[in-house]
Coordinates of N, CA and C and ligand atoms in Angstrom, one line a residue:
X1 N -9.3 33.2 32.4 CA -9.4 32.0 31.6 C -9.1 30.8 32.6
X2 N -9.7 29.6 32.2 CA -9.5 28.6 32.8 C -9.4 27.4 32.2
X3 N -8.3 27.3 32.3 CA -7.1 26.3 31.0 C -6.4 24.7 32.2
X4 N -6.6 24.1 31.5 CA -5.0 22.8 31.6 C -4.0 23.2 30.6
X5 N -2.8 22.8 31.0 CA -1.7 23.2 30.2 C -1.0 21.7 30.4
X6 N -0.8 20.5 29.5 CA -0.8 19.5 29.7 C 1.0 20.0 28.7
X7 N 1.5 18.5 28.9 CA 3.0 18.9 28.0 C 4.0 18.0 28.6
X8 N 4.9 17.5 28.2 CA 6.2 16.7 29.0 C 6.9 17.9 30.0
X9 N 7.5 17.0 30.9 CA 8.4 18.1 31.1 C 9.1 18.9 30.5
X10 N 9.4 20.0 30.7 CA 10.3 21.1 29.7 C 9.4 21.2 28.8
X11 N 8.2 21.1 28.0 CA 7.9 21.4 27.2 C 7.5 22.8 27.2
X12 N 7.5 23.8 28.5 CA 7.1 24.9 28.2 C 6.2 25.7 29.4
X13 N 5.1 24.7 29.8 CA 4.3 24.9 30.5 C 3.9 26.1 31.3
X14 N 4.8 26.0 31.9 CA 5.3 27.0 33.3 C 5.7 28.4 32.8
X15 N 6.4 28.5 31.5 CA 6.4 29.8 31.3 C 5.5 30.4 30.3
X16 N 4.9 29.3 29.7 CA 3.4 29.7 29.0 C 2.2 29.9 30.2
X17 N 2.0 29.4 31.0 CA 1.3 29.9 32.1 C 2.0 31.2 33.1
X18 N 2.9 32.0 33.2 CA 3.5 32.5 33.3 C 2.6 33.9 32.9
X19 N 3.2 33.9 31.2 CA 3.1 34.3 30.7 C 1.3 35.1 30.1
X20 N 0.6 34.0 30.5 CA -0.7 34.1 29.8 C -1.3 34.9 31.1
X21 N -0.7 34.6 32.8 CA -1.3 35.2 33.5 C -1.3 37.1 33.8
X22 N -0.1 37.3 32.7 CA -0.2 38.8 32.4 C -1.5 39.1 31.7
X23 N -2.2 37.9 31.2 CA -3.1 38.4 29.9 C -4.2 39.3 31.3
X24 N -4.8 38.5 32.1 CA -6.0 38.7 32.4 C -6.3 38.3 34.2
X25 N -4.9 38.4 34.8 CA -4.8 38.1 36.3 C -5.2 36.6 36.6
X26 N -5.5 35.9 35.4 CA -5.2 34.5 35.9 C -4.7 33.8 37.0
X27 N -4.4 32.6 37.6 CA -3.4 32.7 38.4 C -2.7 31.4 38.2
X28 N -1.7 31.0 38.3 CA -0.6 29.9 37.4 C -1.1 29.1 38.7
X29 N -1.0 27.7 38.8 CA -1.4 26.6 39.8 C -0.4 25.4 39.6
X30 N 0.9 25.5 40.1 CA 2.0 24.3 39.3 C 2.1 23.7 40.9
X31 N 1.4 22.3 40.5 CA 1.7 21.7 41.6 C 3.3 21.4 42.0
X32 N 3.8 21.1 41.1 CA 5.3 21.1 41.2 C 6.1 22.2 42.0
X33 N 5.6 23.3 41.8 CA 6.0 24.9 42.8 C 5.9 24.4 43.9
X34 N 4.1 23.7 44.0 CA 3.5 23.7 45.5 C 4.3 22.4 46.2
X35 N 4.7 21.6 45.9 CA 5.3 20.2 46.3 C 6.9 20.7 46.5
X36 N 7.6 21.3 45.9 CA 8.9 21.9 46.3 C 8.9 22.7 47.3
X37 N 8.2 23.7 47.3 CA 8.3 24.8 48.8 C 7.6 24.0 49.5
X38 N 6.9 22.9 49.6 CA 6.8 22.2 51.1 C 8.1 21.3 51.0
X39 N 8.5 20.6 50.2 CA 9.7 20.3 50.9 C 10.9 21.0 51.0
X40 N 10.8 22.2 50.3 CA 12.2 23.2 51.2 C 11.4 23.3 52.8
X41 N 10.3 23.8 52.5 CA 9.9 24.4 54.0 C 9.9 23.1 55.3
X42 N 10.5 22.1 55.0 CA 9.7 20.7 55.4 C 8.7 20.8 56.2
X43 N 7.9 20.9 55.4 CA 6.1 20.8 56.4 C 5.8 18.8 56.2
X44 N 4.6 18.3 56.2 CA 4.6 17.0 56.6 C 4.0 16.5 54.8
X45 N 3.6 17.5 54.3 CA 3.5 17.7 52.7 C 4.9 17.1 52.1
X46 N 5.6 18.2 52.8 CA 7.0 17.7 51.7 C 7.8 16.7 51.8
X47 N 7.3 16.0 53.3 CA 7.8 14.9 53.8 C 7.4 13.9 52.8
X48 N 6.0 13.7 53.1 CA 5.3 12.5 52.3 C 5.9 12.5 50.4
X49 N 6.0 13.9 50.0 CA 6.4 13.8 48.7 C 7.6 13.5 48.3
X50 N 8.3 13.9 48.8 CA 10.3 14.2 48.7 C 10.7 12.7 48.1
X51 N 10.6 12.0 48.5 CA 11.3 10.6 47.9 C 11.0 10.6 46.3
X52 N 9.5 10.6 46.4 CA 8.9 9.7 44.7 C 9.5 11.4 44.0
X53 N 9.7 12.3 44.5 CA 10.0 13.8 43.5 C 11.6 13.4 43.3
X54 N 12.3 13.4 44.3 CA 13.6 12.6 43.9 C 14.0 11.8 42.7
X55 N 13.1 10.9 42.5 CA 13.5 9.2 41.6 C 12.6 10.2 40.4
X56 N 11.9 11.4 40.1 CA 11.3 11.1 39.4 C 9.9 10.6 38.7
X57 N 9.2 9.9 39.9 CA 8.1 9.2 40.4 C 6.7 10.2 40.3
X58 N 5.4 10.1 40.3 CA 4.8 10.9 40.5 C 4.1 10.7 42.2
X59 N 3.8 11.4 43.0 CA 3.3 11.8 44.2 C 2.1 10.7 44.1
X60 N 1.3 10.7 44.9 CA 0.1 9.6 44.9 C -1.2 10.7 44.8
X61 N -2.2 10.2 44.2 CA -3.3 11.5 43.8 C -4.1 11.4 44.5
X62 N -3.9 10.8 46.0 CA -4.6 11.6 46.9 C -4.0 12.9 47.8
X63 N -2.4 13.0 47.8 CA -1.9 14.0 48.1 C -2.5 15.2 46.7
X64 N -2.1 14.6 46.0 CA -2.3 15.8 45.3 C -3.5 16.3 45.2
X65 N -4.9 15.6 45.1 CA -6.0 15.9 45.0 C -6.5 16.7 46.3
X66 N -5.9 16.4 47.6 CA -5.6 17.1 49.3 C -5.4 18.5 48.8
X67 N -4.2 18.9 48.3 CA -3.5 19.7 47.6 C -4.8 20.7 47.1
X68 N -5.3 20.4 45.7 CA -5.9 21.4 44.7 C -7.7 21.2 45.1
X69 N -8.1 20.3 45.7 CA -9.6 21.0 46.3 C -9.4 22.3 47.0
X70 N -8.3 22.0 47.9 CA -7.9 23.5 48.7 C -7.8 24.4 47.8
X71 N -6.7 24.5 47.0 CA -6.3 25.3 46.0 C -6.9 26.2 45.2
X72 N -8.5 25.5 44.7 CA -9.1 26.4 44.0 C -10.4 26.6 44.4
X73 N -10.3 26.6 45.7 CA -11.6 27.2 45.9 C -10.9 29.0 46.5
X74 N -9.8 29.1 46.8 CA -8.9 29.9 47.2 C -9.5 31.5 46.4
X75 N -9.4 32.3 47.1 CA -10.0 33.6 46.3 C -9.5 34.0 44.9
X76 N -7.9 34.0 45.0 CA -7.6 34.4 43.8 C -7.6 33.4 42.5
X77 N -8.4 32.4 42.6 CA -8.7 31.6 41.7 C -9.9 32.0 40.9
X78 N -10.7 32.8 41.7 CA -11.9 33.7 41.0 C -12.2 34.1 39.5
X79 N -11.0 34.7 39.4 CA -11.0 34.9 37.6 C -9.8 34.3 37.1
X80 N -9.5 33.1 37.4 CA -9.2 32.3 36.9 C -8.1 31.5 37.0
X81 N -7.6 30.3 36.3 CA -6.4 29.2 36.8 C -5.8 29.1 35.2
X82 N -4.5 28.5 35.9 CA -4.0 27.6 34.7 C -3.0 26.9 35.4
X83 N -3.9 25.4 35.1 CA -3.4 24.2 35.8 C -1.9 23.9 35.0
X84 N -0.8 23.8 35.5 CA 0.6 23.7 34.9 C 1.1 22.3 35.8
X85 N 0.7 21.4 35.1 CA 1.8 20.0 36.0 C 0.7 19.1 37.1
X86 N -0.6 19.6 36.4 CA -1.9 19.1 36.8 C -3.0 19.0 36.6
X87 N -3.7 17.8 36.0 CA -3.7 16.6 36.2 C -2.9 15.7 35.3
X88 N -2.0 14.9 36.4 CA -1.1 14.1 35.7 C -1.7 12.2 35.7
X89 N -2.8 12.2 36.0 CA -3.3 10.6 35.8 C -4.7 10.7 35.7
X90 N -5.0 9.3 34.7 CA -6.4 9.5 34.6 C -7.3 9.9 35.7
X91 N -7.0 9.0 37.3 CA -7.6 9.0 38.3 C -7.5 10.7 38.9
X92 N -6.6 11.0 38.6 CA -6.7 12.8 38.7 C -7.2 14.1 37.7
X93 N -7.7 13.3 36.7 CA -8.7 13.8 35.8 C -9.4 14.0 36.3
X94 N -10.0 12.5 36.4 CA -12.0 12.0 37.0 C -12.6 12.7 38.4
X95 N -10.8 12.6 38.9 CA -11.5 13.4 40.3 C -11.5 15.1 40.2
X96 N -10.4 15.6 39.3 CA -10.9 17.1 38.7 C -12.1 17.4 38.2
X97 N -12.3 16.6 37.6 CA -13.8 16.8 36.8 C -14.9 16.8 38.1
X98 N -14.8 15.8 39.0 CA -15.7 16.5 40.0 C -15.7 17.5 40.8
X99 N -14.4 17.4 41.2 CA -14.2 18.4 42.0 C -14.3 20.1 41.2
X100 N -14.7 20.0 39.9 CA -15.3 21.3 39.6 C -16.6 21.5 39.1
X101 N -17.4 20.3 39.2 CA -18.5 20.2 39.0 C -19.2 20.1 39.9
X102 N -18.6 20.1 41.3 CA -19.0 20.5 42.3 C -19.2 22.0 43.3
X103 N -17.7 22.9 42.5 CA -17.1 23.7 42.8 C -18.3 24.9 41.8
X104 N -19.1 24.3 41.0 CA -19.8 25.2 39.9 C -18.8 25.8 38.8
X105 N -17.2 25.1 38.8 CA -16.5 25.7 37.4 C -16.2 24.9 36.2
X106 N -16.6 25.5 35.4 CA -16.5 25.2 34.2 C -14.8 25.5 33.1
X107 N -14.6 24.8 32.9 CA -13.1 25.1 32.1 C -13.4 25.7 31.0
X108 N -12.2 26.3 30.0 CA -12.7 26.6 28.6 C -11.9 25.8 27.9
X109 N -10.7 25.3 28.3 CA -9.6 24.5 27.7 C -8.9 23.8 27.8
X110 N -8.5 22.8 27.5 CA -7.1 21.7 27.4 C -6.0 21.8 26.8
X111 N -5.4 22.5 27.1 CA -4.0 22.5 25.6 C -3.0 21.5 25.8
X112 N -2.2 20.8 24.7 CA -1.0 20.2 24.9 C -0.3 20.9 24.3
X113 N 1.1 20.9 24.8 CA 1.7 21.6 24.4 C 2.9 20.5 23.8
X114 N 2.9 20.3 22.4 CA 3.7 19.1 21.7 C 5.8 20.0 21.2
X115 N 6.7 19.7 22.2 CA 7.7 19.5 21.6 C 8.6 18.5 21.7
X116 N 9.5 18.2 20.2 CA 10.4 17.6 20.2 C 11.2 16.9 21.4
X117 N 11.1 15.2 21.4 CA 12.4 15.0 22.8 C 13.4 15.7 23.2
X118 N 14.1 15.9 21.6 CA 15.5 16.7 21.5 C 15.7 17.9 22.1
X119 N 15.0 18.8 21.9 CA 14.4 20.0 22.5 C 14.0 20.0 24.0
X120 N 13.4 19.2 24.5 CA 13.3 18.9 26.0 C 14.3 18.2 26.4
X121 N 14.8 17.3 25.9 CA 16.3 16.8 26.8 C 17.0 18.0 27.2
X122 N 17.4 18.7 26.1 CA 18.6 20.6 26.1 C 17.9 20.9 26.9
X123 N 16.5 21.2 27.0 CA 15.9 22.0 27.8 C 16.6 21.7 29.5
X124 N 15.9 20.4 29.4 CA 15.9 20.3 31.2 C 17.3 19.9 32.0
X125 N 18.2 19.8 30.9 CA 19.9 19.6 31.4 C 20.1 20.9 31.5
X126 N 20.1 21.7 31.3 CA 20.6 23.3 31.0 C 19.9 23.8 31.9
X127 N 18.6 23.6 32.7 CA 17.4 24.5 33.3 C 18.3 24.6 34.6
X128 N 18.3 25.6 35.1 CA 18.3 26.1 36.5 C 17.4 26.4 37.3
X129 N 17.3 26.7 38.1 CA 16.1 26.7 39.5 C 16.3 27.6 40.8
X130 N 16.2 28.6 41.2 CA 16.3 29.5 42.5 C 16.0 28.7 43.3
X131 N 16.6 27.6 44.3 CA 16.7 27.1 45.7 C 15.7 27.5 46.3
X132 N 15.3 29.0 46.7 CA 14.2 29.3 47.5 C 13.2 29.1 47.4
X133 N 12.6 28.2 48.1 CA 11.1 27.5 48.0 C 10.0 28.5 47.1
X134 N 9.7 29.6 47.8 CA 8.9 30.8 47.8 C 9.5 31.5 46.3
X135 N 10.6 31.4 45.8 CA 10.8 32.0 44.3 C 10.9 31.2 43.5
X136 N 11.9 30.1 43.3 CA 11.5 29.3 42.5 C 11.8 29.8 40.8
X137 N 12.6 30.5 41.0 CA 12.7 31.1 39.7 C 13.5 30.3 38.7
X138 N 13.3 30.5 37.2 CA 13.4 29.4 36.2 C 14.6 29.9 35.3
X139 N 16.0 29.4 34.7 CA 17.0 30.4 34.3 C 17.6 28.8 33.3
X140 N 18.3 29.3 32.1 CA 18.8 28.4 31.5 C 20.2 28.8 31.1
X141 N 20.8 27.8 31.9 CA 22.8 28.4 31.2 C 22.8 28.4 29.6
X142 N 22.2 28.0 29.0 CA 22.6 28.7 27.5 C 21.9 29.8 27.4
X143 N 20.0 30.0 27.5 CA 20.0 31.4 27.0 C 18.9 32.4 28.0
X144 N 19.5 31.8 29.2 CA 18.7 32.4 30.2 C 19.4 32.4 31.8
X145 N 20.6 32.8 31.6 CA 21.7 32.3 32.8 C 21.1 34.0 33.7
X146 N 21.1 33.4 35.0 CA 21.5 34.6 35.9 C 22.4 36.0 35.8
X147 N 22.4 36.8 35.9 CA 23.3 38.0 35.8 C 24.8 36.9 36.5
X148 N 24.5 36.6 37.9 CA 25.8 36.7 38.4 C 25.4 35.5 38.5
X149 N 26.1 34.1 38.1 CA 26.4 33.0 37.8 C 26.1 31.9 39.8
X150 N 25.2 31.7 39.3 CA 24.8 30.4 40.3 C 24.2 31.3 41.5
X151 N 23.5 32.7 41.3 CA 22.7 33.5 42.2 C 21.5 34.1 41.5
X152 N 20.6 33.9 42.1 CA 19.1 34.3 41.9 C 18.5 35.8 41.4
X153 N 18.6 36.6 40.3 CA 18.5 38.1 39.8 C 17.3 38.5 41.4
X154 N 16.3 37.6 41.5 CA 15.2 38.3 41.9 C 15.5 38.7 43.3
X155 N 15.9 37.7 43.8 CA 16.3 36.9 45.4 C 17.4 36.8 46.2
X156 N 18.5 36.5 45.3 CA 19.8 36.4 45.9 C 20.3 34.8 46.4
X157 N 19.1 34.3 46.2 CA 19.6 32.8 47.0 C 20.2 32.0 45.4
X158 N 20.5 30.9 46.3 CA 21.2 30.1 45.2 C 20.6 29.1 43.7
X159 N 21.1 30.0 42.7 CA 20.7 28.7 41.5 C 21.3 27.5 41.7
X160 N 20.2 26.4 41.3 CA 20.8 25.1 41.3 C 20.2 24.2 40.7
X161 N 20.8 22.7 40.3 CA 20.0 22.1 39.0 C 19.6 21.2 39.9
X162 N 17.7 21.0 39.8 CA 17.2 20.2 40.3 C 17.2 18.6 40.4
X163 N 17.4 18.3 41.5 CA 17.9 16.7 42.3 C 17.0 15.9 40.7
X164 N 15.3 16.1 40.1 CA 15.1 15.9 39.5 C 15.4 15.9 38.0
X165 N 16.4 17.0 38.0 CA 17.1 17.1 36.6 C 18.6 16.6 36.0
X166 N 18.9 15.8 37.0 CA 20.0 14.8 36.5 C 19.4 13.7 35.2
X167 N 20.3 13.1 34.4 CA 20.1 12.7 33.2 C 19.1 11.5 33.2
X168 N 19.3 10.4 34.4 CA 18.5 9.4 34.6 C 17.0 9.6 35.2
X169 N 17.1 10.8 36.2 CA 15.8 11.6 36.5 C 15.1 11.2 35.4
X170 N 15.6 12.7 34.8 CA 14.6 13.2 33.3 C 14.2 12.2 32.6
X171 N 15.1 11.3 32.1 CA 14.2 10.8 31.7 C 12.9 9.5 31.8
X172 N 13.9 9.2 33.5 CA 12.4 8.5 34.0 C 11.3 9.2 33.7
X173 N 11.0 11.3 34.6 CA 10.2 11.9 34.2 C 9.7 12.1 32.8
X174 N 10.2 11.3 31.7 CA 9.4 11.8 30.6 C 9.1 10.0 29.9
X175 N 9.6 9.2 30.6 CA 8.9 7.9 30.7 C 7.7 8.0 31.2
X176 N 7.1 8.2 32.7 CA 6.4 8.1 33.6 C 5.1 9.6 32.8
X177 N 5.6 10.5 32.2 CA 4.8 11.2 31.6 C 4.2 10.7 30.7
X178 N 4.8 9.7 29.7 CA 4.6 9.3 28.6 C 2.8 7.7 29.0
X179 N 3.8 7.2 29.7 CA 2.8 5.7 30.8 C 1.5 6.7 31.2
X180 N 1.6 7.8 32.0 CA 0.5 8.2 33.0 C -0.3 9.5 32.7
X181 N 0.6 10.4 31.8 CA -0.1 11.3 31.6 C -0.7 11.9 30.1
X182 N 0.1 11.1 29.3 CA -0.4 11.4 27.9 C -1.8 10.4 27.7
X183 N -2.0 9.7 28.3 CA -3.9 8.8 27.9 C -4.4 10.0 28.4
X184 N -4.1 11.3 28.9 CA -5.5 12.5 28.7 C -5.3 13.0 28.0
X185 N -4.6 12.5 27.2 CA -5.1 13.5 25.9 C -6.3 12.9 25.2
X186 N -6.4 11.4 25.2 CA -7.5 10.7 24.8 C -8.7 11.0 25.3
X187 N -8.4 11.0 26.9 CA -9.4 11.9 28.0 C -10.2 12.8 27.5
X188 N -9.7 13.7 27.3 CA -9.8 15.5 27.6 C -10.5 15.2 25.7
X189 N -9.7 14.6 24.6 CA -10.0 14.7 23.1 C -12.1 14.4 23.6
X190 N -12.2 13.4 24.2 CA -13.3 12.6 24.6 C -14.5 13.6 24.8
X191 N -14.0 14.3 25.9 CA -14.6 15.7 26.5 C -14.9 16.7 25.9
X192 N -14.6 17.1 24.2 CA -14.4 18.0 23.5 C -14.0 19.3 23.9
X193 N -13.0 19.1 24.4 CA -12.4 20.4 25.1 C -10.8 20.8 25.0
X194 N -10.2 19.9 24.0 CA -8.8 19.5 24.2 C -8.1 20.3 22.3
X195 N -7.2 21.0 22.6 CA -6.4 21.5 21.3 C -4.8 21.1 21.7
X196 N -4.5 20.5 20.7 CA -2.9 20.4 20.4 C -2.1 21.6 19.7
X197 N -1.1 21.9 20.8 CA -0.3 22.8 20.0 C 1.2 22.7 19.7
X198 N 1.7 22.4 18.4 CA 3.1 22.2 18.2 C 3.7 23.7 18.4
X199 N 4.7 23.7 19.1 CA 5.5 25.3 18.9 C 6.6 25.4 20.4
X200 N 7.6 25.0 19.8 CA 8.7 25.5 20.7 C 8.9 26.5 21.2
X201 N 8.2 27.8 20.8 CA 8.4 29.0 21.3 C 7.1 29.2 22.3
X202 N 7.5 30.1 23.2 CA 6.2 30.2 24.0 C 5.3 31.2 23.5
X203 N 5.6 32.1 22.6 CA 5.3 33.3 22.0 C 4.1 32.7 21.1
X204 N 4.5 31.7 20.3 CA 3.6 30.9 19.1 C 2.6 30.1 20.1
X205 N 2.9 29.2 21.1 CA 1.8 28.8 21.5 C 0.7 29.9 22.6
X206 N 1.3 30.7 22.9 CA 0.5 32.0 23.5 C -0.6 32.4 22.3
X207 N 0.2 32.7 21.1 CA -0.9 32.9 20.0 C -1.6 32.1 19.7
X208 N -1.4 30.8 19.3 CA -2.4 29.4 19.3 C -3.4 29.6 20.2
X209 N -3.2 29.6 21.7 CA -4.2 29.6 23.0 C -5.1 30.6 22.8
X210 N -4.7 32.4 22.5 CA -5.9 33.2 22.0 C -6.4 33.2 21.0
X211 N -5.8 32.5 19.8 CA -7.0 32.4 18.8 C -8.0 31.3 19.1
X212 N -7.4 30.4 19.7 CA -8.3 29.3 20.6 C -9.3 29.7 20.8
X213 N -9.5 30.8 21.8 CA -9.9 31.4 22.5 C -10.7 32.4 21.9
X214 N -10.5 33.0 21.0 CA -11.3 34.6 20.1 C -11.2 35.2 21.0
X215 N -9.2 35.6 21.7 CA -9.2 36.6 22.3 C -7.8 37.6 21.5
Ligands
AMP1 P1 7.0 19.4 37.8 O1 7.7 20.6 38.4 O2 5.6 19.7 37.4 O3 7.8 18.7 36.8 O4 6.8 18.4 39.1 C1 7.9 17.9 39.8 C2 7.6 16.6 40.5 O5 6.5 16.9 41.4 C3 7.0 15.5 39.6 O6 8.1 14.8 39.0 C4 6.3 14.7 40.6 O7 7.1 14.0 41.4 C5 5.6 15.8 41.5 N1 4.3 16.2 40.9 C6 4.0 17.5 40.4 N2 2.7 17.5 40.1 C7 2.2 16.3 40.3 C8 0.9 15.7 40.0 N3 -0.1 16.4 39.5 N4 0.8 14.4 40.4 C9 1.8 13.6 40.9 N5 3.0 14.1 41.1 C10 3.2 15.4 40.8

């Protein structure tokens, strides 16, 4: 399948795309993964991004668009993507839209994924993060803590709460979501390609997406 997965931060995304890539070898595409392991790795990627990911800020969409022309033309994008944390501005819409109308792909869907502020504030105070660029693994001290407290189950490297998940971060990041990335919903509504789904659980919106889907 070949989905956007649109949503505030914490709203889910990432492990609803996760999750959906069990369905059918999909392959998850979080620019946010891809922008952190270059600046663990400091390549000249992570250079240019590290500051505006810091404050909160969004990257400029010519890196990013640098970024995912590469990205999907990539083999294992073949049977399929799910864009998680991209496209975050109109201007990175219009230029998605070509750049797969060029590429010969066609999408099947747009989903938003609608939760409560309340719910995402808990969410992304609480969220932990595996340090290691390359894992990246996602853990919440209330119901998703590590076996052994501030170490990685998968990896061994260190949990830690992202530079971006301090309180004034977040919610620059869900201001700057709100300014830049929610007009595609108007976007994508325009396009007739776009479904809203309310559901805190990722279980419920997994179901939403295949009946979407008639799968
Ligand atoms: P995320 O993990 O998706 O919340 O992304 C973390 C940070 O990476 C964001 O706050 C932005 O600074 C940057 N970022 C990720 N994806 C994009 C994008 N599509 N456009 C611009 N900046 C992005």
């Amino acid at each position: 399948m070949k989905l956007i997965l649109l949503g505030a931060p914490g709203a889910g995304k990432g492990t609803v795309a996760k999750l959906l890539t069990q369905m059918d070898g999909s392959v998850q595409i979080s620019t946010g993964d891809i922008l952190r392991g270059a600046v663990a790795a400091g390549t000249e990627l992570g250079k240019k991004a590290e500051a505006a990911m810091k404050r909160g800020d969004l990257v400029s969409d010519d890196l990013i668009m640098g970024i995912m022309e590469k990205r999907l033309q990539e083999p294992d994008c073949a049977k399929g993507f799910l864009l998680d944390g991209f496209p975050r501005t109109i201007p990175q819409a219009e230029a998605l839209k070509l750049l797969l109308a060029k590429l010969g792909i066609k999408l099947d869907m747009v989903v938003s994924i609608e939760v409560p502020r309340d719910v995402i504030l808990d969410r992304l105070s609480t969220r932990r993060t595996c340090s290691n660029g390359t894992c990246q693994a996602i853990y919440n001290v209330k119901s998703n803590p590590p076996k052994k407290e501030g170490v990685c189950d998968k990896c061994g490297s260190p949990v830690v709460q992202r530079e971006d998940e301090t309180e004034a971060a977040i919610s620059h990041r869900l201001e700057t979501y709100n300014q830049k990335t929610a007009p595609l919903i108007g976007f994508y509504e325009k396009e007739g390609m776009f479904v809203r789904v309310n559901a805190t659980s990722s279980d419920a919106v997994i179901a939403a997406i295949k009946a979407k889907l008639g799968k």
